[in-house]
mmCIF file of C-alpha atoms in Angstrom:
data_model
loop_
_atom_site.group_PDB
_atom_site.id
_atom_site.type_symbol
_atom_site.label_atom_id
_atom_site.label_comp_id
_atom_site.label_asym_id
_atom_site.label_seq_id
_atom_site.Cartn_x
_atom_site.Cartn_y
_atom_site.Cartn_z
ATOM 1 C CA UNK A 17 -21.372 -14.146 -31.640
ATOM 2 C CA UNK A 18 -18.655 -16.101 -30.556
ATOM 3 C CA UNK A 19 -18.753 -17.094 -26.339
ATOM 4 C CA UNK A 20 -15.872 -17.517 -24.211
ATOM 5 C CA UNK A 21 -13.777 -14.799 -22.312
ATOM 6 C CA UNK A 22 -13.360 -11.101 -23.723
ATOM 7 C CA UNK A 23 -10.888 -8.434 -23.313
ATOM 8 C CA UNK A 24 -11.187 -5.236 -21.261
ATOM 9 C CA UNK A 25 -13.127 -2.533 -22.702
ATOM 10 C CA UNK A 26 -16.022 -5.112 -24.258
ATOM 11 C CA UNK A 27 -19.487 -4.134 -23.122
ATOM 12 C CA UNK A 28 -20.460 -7.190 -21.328
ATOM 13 C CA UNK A 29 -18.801 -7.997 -17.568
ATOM 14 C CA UNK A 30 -16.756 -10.663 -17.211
ATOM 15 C CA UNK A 31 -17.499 -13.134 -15.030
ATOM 16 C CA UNK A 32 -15.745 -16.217 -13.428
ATOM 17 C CA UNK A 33 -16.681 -18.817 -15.839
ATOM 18 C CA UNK A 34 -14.639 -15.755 -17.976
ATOM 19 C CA UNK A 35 -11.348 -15.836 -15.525
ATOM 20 C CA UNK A 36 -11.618 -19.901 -15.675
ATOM 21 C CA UNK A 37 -11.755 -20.103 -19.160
ATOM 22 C CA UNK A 38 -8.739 -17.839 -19.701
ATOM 23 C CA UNK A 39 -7.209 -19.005 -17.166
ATOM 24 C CA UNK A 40 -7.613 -22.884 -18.360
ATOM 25 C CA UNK A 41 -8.586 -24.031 -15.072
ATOM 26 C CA UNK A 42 -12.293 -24.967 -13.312
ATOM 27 C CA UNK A 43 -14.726 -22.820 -12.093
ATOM 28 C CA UNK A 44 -14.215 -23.957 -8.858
ATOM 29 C CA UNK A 45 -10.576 -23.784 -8.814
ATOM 30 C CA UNK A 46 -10.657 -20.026 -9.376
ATOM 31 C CA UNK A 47 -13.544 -19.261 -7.917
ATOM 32 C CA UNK A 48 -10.966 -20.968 -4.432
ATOM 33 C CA UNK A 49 -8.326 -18.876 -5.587
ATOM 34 C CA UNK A 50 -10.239 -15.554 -5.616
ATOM 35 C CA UNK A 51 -11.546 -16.112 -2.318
ATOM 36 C CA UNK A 52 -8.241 -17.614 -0.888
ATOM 37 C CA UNK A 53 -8.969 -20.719 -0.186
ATOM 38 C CA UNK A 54 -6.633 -23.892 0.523
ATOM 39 C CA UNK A 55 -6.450 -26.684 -2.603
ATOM 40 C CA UNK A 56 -4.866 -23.890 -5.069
ATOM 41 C CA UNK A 57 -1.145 -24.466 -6.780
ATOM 42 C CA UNK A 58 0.790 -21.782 -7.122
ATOM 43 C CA UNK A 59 0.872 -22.295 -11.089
ATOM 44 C CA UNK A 60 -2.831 -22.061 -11.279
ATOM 45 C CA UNK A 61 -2.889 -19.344 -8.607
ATOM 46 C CA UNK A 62 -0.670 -17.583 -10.997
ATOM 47 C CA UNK A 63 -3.225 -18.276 -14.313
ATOM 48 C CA UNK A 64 -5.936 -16.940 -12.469
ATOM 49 C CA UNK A 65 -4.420 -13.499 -11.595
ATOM 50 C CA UNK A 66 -2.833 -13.012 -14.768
ATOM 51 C CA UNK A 67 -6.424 -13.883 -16.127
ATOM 52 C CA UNK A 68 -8.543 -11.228 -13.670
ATOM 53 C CA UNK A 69 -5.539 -8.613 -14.910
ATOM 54 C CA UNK A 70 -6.388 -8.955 -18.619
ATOM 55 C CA UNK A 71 -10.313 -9.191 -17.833
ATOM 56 C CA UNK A 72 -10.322 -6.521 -15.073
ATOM 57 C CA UNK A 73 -12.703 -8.717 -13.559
ATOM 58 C CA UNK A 74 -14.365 -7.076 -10.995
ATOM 59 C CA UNK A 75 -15.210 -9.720 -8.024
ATOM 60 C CA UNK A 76 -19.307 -9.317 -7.414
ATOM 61 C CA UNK A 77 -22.092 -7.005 -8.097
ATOM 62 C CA UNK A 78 -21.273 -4.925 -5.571
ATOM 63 C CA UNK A 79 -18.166 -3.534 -6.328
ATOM 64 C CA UNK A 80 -19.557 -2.655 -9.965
ATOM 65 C CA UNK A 81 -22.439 -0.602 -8.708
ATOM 66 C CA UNK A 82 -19.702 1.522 -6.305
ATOM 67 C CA UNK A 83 -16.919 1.358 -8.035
ATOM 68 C CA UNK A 84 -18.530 4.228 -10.492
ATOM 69 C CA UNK A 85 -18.795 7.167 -7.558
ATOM 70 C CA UNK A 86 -15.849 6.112 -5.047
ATOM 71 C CA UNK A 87 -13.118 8.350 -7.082
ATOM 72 C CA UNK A 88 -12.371 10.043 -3.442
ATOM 73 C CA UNK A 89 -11.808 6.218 -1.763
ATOM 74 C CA UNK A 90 -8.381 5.616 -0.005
ATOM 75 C CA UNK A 91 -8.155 1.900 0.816
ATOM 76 C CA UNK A 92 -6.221 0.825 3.788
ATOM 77 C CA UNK A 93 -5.022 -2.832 4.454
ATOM 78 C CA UNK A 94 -3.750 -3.319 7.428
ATOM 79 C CA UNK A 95 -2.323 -6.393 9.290
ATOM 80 C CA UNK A 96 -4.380 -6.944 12.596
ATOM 81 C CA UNK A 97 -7.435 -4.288 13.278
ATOM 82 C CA UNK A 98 -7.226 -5.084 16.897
ATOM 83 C CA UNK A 99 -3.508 -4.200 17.687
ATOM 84 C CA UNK A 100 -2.892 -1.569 19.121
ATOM 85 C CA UNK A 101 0.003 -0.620 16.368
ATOM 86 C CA UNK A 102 -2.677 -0.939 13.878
ATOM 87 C CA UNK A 103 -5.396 0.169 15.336
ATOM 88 C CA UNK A 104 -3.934 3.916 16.233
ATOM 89 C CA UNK A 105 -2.276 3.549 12.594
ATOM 90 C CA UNK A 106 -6.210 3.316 11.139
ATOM 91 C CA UNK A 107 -7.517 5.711 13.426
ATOM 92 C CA UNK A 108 -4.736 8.731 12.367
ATOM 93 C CA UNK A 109 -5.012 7.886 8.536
ATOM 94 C CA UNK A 110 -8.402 8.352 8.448
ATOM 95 C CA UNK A 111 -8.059 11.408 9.936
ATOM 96 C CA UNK A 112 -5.365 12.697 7.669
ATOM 97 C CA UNK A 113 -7.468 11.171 4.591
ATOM 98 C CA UNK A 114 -10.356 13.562 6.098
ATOM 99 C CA UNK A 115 -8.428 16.674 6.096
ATOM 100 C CA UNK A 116 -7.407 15.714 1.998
ATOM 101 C CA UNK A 117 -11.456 14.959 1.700
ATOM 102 C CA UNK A 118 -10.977 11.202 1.022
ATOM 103 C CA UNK A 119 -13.093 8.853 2.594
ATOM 104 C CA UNK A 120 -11.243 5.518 3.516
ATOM 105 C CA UNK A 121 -12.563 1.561 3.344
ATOM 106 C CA UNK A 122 -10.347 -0.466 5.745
ATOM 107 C CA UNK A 123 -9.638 -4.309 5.528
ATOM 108 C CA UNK A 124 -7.509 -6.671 7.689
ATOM 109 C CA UNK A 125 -5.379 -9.421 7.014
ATOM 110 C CA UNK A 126 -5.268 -10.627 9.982
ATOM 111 C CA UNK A 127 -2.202 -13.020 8.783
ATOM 112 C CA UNK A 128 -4.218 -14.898 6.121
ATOM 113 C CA UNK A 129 -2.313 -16.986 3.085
ATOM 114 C CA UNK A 130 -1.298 -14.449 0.436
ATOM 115 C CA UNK A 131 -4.013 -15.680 -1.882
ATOM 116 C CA UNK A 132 -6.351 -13.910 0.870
ATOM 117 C CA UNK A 133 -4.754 -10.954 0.838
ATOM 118 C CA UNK A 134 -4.429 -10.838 -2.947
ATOM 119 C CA UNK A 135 -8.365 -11.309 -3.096
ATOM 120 C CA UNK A 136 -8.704 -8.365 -0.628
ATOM 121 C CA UNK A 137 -6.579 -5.503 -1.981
ATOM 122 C CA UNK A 138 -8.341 -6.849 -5.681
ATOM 123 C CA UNK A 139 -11.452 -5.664 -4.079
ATOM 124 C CA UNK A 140 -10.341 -2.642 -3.014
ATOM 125 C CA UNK A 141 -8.706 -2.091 -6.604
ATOM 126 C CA UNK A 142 -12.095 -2.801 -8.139
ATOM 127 C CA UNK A 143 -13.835 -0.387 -5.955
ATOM 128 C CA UNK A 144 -11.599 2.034 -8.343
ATOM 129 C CA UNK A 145 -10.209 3.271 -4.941
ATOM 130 C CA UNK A 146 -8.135 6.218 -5.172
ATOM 131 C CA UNK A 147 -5.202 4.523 -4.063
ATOM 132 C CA UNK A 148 -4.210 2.089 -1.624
ATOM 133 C CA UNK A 149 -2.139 1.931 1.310
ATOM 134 C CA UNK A 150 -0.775 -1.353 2.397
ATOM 135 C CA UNK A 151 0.252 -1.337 6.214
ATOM 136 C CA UNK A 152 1.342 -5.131 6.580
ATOM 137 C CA UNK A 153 4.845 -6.577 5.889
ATOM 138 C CA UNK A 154 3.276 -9.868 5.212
ATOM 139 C CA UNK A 155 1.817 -9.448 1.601
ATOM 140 C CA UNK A 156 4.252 -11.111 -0.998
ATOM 141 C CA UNK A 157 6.420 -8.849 -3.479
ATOM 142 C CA UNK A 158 3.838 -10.291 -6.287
ATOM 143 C CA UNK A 159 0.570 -9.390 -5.040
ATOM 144 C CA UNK A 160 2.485 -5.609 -4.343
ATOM 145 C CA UNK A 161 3.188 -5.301 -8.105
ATOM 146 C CA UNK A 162 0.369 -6.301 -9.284
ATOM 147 C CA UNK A 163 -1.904 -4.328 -7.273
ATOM 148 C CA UNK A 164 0.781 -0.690 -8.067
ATOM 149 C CA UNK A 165 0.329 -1.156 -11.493
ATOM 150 C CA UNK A 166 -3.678 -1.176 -11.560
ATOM 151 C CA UNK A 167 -3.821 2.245 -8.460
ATOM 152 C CA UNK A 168 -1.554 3.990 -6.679
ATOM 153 C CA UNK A 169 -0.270 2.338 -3.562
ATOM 154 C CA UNK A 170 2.053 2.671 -1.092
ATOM 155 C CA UNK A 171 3.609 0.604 1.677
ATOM 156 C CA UNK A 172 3.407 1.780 5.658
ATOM 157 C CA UNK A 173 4.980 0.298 8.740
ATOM 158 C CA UNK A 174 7.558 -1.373 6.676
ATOM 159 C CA UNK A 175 10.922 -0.196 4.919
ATOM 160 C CA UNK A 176 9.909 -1.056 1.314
ATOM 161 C CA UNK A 177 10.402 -4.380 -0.447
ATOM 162 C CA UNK A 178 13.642 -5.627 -2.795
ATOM 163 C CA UNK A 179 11.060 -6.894 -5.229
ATOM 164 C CA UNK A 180 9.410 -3.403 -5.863
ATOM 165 C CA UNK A 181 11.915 -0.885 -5.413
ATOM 166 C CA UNK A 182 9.712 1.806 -6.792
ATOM 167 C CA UNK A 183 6.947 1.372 -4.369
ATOM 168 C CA UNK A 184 7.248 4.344 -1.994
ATOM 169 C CA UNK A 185 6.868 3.247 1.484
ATOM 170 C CA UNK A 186 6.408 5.250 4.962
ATOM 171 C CA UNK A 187 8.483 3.703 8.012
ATOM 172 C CA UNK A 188 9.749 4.649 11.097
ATOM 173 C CA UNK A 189 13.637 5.058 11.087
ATOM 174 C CA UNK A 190 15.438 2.043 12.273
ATOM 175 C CA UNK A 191 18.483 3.372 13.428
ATOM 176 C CA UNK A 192 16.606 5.223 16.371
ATOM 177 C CA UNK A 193 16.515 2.138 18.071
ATOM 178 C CA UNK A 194 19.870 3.125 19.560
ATOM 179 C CA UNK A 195 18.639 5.913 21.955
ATOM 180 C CA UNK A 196 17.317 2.874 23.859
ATOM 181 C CA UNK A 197 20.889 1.630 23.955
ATOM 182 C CA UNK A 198 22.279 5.356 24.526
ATOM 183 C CA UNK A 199 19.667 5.104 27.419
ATOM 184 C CA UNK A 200 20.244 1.788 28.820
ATOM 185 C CA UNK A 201 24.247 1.969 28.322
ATOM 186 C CA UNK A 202 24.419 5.564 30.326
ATOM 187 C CA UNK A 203 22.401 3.671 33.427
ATOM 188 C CA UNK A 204 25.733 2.035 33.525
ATOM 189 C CA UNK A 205 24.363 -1.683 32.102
ATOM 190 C CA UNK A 206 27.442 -3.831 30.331
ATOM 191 C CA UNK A 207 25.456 -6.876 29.568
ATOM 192 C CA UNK A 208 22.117 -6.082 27.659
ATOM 193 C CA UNK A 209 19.638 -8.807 25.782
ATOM 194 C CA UNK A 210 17.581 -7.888 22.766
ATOM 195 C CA UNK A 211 14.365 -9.877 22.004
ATOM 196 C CA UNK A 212 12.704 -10.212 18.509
ATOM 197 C CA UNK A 213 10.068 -11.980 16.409
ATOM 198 C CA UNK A 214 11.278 -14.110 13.887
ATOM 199 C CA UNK A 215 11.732 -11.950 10.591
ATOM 200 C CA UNK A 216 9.508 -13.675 8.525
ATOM 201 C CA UNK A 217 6.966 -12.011 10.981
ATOM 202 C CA UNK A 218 8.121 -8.938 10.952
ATOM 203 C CA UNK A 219 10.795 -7.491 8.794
ATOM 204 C CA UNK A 220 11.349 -4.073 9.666
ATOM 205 C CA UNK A 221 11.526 -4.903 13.294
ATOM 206 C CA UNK A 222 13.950 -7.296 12.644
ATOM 207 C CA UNK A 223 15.872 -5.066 10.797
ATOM 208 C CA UNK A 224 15.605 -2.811 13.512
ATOM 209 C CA UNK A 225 16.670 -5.161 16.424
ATOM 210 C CA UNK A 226 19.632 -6.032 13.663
ATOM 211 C CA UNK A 227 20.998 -2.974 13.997
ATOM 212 C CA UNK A 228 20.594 -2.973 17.780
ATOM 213 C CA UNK A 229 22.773 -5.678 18.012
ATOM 214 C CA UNK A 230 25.569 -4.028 15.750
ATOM 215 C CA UNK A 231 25.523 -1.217 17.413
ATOM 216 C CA UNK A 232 26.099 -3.077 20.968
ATOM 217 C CA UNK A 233 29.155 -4.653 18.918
ATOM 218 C CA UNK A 234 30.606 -1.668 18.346
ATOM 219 C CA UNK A 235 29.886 -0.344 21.657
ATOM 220 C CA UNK A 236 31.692 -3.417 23.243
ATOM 221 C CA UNK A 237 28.726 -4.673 25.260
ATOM 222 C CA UNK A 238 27.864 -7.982 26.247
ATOM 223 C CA UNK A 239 24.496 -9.335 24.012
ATOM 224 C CA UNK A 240 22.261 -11.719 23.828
ATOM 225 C CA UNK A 241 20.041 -11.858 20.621
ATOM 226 C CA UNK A 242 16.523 -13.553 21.584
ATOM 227 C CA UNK A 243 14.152 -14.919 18.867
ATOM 228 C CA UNK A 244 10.881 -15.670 19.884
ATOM 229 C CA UNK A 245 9.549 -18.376 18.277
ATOM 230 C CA UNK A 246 5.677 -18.951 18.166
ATOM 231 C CA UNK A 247 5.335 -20.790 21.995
ATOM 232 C CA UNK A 248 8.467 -19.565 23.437
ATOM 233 C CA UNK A 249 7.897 -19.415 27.215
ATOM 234 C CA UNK A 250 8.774 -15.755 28.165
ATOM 235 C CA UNK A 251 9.174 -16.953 31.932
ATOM 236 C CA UNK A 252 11.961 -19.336 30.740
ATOM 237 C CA UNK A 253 13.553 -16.671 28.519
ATOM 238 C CA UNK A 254 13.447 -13.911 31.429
ATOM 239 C CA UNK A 255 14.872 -16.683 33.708
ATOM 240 C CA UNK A 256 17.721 -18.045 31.234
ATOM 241 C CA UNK A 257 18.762 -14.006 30.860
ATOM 242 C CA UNK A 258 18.987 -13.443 33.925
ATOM 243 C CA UNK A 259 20.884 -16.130 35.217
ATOM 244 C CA UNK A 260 23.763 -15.376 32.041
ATOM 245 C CA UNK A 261 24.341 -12.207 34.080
ATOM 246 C CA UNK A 262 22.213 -9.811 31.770
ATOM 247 C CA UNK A 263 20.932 -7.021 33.803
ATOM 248 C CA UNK A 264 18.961 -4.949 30.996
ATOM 249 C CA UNK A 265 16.159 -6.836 28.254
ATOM 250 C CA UNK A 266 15.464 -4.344 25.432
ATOM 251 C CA UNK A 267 12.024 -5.853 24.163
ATOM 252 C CA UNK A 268 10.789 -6.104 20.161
ATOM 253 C CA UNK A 269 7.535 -4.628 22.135
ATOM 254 C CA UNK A 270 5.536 -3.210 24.579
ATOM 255 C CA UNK A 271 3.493 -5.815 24.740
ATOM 256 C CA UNK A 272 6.735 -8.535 25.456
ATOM 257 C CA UNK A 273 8.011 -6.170 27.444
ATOM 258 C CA UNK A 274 4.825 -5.960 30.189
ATOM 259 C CA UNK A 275 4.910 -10.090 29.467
ATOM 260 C CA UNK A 276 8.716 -9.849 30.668
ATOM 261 C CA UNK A 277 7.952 -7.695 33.419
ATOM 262 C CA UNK A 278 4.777 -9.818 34.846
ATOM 263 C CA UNK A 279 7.695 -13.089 34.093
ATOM 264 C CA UNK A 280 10.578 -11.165 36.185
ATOM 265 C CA UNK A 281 7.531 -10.566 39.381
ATOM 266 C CA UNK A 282 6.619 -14.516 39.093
ATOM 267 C CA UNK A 283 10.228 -15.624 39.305
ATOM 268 C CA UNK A 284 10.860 -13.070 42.473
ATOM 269 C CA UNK A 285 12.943 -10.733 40.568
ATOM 270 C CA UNK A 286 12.191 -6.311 41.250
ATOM 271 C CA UNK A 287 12.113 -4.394 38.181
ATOM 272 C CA UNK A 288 14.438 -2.287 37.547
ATOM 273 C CA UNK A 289 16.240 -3.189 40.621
ATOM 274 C CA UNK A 290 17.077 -6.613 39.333
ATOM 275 C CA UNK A 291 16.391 -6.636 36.282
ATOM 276 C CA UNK A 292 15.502 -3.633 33.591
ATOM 277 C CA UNK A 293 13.493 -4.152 31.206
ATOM 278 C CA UNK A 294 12.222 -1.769 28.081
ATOM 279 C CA UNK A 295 9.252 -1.794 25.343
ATOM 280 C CA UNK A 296 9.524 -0.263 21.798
ATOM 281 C CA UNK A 297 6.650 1.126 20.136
ATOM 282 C CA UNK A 298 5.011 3.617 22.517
ATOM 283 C CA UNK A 299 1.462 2.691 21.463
ATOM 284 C CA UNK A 300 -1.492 4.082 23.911
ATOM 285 C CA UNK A 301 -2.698 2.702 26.791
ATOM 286 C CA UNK A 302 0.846 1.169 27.300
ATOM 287 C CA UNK A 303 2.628 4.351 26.918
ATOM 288 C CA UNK A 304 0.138 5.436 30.400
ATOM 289 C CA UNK A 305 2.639 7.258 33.266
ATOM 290 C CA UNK A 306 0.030 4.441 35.564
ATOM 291 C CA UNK A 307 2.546 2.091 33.859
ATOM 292 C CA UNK A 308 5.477 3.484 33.552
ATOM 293 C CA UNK A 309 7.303 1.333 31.082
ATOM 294 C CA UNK A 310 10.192 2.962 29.158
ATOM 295 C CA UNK A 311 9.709 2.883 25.996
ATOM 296 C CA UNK A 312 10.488 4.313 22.393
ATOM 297 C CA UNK A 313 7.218 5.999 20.660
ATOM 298 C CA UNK A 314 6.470 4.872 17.108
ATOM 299 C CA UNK A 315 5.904 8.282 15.140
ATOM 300 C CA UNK A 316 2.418 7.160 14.262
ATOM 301 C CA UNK A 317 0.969 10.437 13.020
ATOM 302 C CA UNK A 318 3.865 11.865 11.024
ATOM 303 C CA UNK A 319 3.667 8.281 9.441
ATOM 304 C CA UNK A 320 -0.480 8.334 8.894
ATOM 305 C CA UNK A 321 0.056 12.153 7.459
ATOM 306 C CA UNK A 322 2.993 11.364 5.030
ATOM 307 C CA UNK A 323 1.810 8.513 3.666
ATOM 308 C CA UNK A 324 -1.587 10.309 2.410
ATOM 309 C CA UNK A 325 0.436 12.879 0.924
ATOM 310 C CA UNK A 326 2.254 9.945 -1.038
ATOM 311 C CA UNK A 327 -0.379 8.356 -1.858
ATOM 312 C CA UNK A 328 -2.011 11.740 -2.884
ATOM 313 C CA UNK A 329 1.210 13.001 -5.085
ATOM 314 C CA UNK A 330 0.629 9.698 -7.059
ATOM 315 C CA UNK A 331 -3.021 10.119 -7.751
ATOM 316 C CA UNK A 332 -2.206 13.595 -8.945
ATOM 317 C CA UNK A 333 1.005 11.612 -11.056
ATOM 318 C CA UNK A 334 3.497 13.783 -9.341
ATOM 319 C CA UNK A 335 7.028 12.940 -9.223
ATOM 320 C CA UNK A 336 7.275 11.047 -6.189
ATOM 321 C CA UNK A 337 11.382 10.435 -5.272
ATOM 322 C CA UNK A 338 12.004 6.559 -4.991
ATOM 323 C CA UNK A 339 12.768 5.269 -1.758
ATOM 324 C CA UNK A 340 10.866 5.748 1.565
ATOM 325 C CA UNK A 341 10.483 8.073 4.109
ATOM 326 C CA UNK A 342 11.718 7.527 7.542
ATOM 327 C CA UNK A 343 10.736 9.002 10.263
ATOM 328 C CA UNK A 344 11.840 9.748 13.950
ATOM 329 C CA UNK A 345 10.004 9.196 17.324
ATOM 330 C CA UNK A 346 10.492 9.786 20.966
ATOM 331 C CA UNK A 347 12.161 7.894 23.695
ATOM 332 C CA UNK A 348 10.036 7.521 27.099
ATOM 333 C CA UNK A 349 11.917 7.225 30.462
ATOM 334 C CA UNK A 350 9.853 4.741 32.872
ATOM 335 C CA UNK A 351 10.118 2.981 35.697
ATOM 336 C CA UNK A 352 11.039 -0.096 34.240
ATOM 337 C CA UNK A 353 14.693 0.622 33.474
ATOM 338 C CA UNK A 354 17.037 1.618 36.037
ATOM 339 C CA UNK A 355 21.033 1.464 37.055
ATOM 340 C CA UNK A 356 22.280 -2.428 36.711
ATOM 341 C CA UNK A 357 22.171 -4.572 40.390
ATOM 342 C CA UNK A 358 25.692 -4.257 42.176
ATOM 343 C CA UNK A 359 27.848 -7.415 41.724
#
């Protein structure tokens, strides 16, 4: 019998010496790429995933002896367990996934090179999940295709990617980001800064703070468009702001927006008296009344329950319309934000 590496559908497994030979690379070289490891070129990274595609190699013994009785498995990948974005996302999609009868295997990212995150959602592939639901921006437009065309999967959290148009995704809408302005504007404020991550860390919320800024443009009020870069000192920022006359800061965040606060206090400045300042996101405990931040409220079960159902409608290989879903939350009126200081 001749040895070497054998198509899908042979009897025997293929293994890694399989994916390697294929692949025309070492053992160790894929065996580093599978488990994302540094030391890989993106031409051989490339070899050994086109490789495990025509092998359906299936990672370690374990995965073969589930992925035979998991046909009601939903995986979820998700970017950071402990966030609290993420963490509430989990917790309501497995909840929806209950009330379909799907059990669901999650795995984190946790902002790991791509070649991690490839290995991971191969796992869940080989676990011949149902389908998959990807709630991260940060997995590249190859790994997406690749996985969609071995299970269902769907994108949540983030408005799609260019790369995969047909890739249904779940996202909250990001033109609702102007009831904050509607909000902050009607308090009377003319001079309003916007903060935001850099995009490459989070596109949809740039996207969202993009529009933000367009739609003070039109409105004819004074801007200032923040990024903050990995290290930026939000007591400088909140400092610099306020001494170019803003009066309002309408955070990426929650989270930057408590950091802003606690920076305003340390420089001797009152919120909202001196200085308002607002969150976006809504995510519990920060959303608490204790706190009082005002705040926009991510619609995180109406996102958790439509992207099951899309997810679903594919494993059943219904007609699923291309393009996402956007969805609307709720504006919260704190403490935090109040009419602008007189001159």
């Amino acid at each position: 019998m001749p040895s070497g590496p054998r198509p899908r559908g042979t009897h025997r497994a293929s293994t890694i010496r399989d994916v390697a030979s294929l692949a025309g690379v070492s053992k160790s070289t894929a065996s580093r790429a599978l488990l994302g490891q540094a030391g890989v070129s993106p031409d051989n990274l490339e070899k050994v995933r086109q490789a495990v595609l025509r092998l359906d190699y299936v990672p370690n013994q374990i995965a073969r002896s589930l992925s035979a009785s998991s046909p009601t498995l939903l995986g979820l990948f998700v970017r950071q367990s402990g966030s609290p974005f993420y963490a509430q996302l989990a917790g309501a999609f497995e909840s929806q996934a209950g009330v379909h009868g799907y059990e669901v295997l999650s795995v984190s990212s946790d902002d790991r090179p791509d070649e991690a995150n490839y290995r991971s959602l191969m796992v869940l592939a080989d676990l011949r999940a149902a389908g998959i639901v990807v709630a991260t921006p940060t997995v590249d437009p190859r790994t997406i295709r690749q996985i969609a065309s071995r299970v269902p999967l769907v994108l949540v959290g983030q408005m799609g990617q260019p790369d995969n148009p047909d890739v249904p995704f779940v996202a909250p809408d990001p033109t609702r980001g102007e009831v904050l302005i509607d909000h902050i504007a009607g308090l009377g404020h003319e001079s309003i800064a916007l903060t935001a991550n850099p995009p490459e860390h989070s596109p949809t919320q740039w996207a969202r703070v993009e529009l933000m800024q367009k739609q003070l443009q039109d409105r004819r009020l004074a801007g200032r468009f923040t990024v903050l870069q990995p290290g930026t000192s939000i007591t400088r920022t909140v400092d610099e702001l306020h001494r170019a006359g803003i009066t309002a800061i309408l955070c990426n965040d929650d989270t930057t927006a408590l950091d802003a606060i606690a920076a305003a206090e340390q420089l001797g400045l009152s919120v909202p008296r001196d200085i308002s300042i607002a969150g976006h996101d809504g995510m519990a405990p920060l959303d608490h009344a204790a706190i009082g931040l005002t705040t926009y409220r991510v619609p995180i079960e109406a996102m958790a329950a439509a992207s099951v159902e899309l997810v679903e409608k594919l494993v059943r290989a219904e007609k699923v319309t291309t393009g996402g879903v956007l969805l609307t939350g709720k504006f919260i009126e704190g403490r935090t934000t109040g009419p602008p200081p007189p001159p």
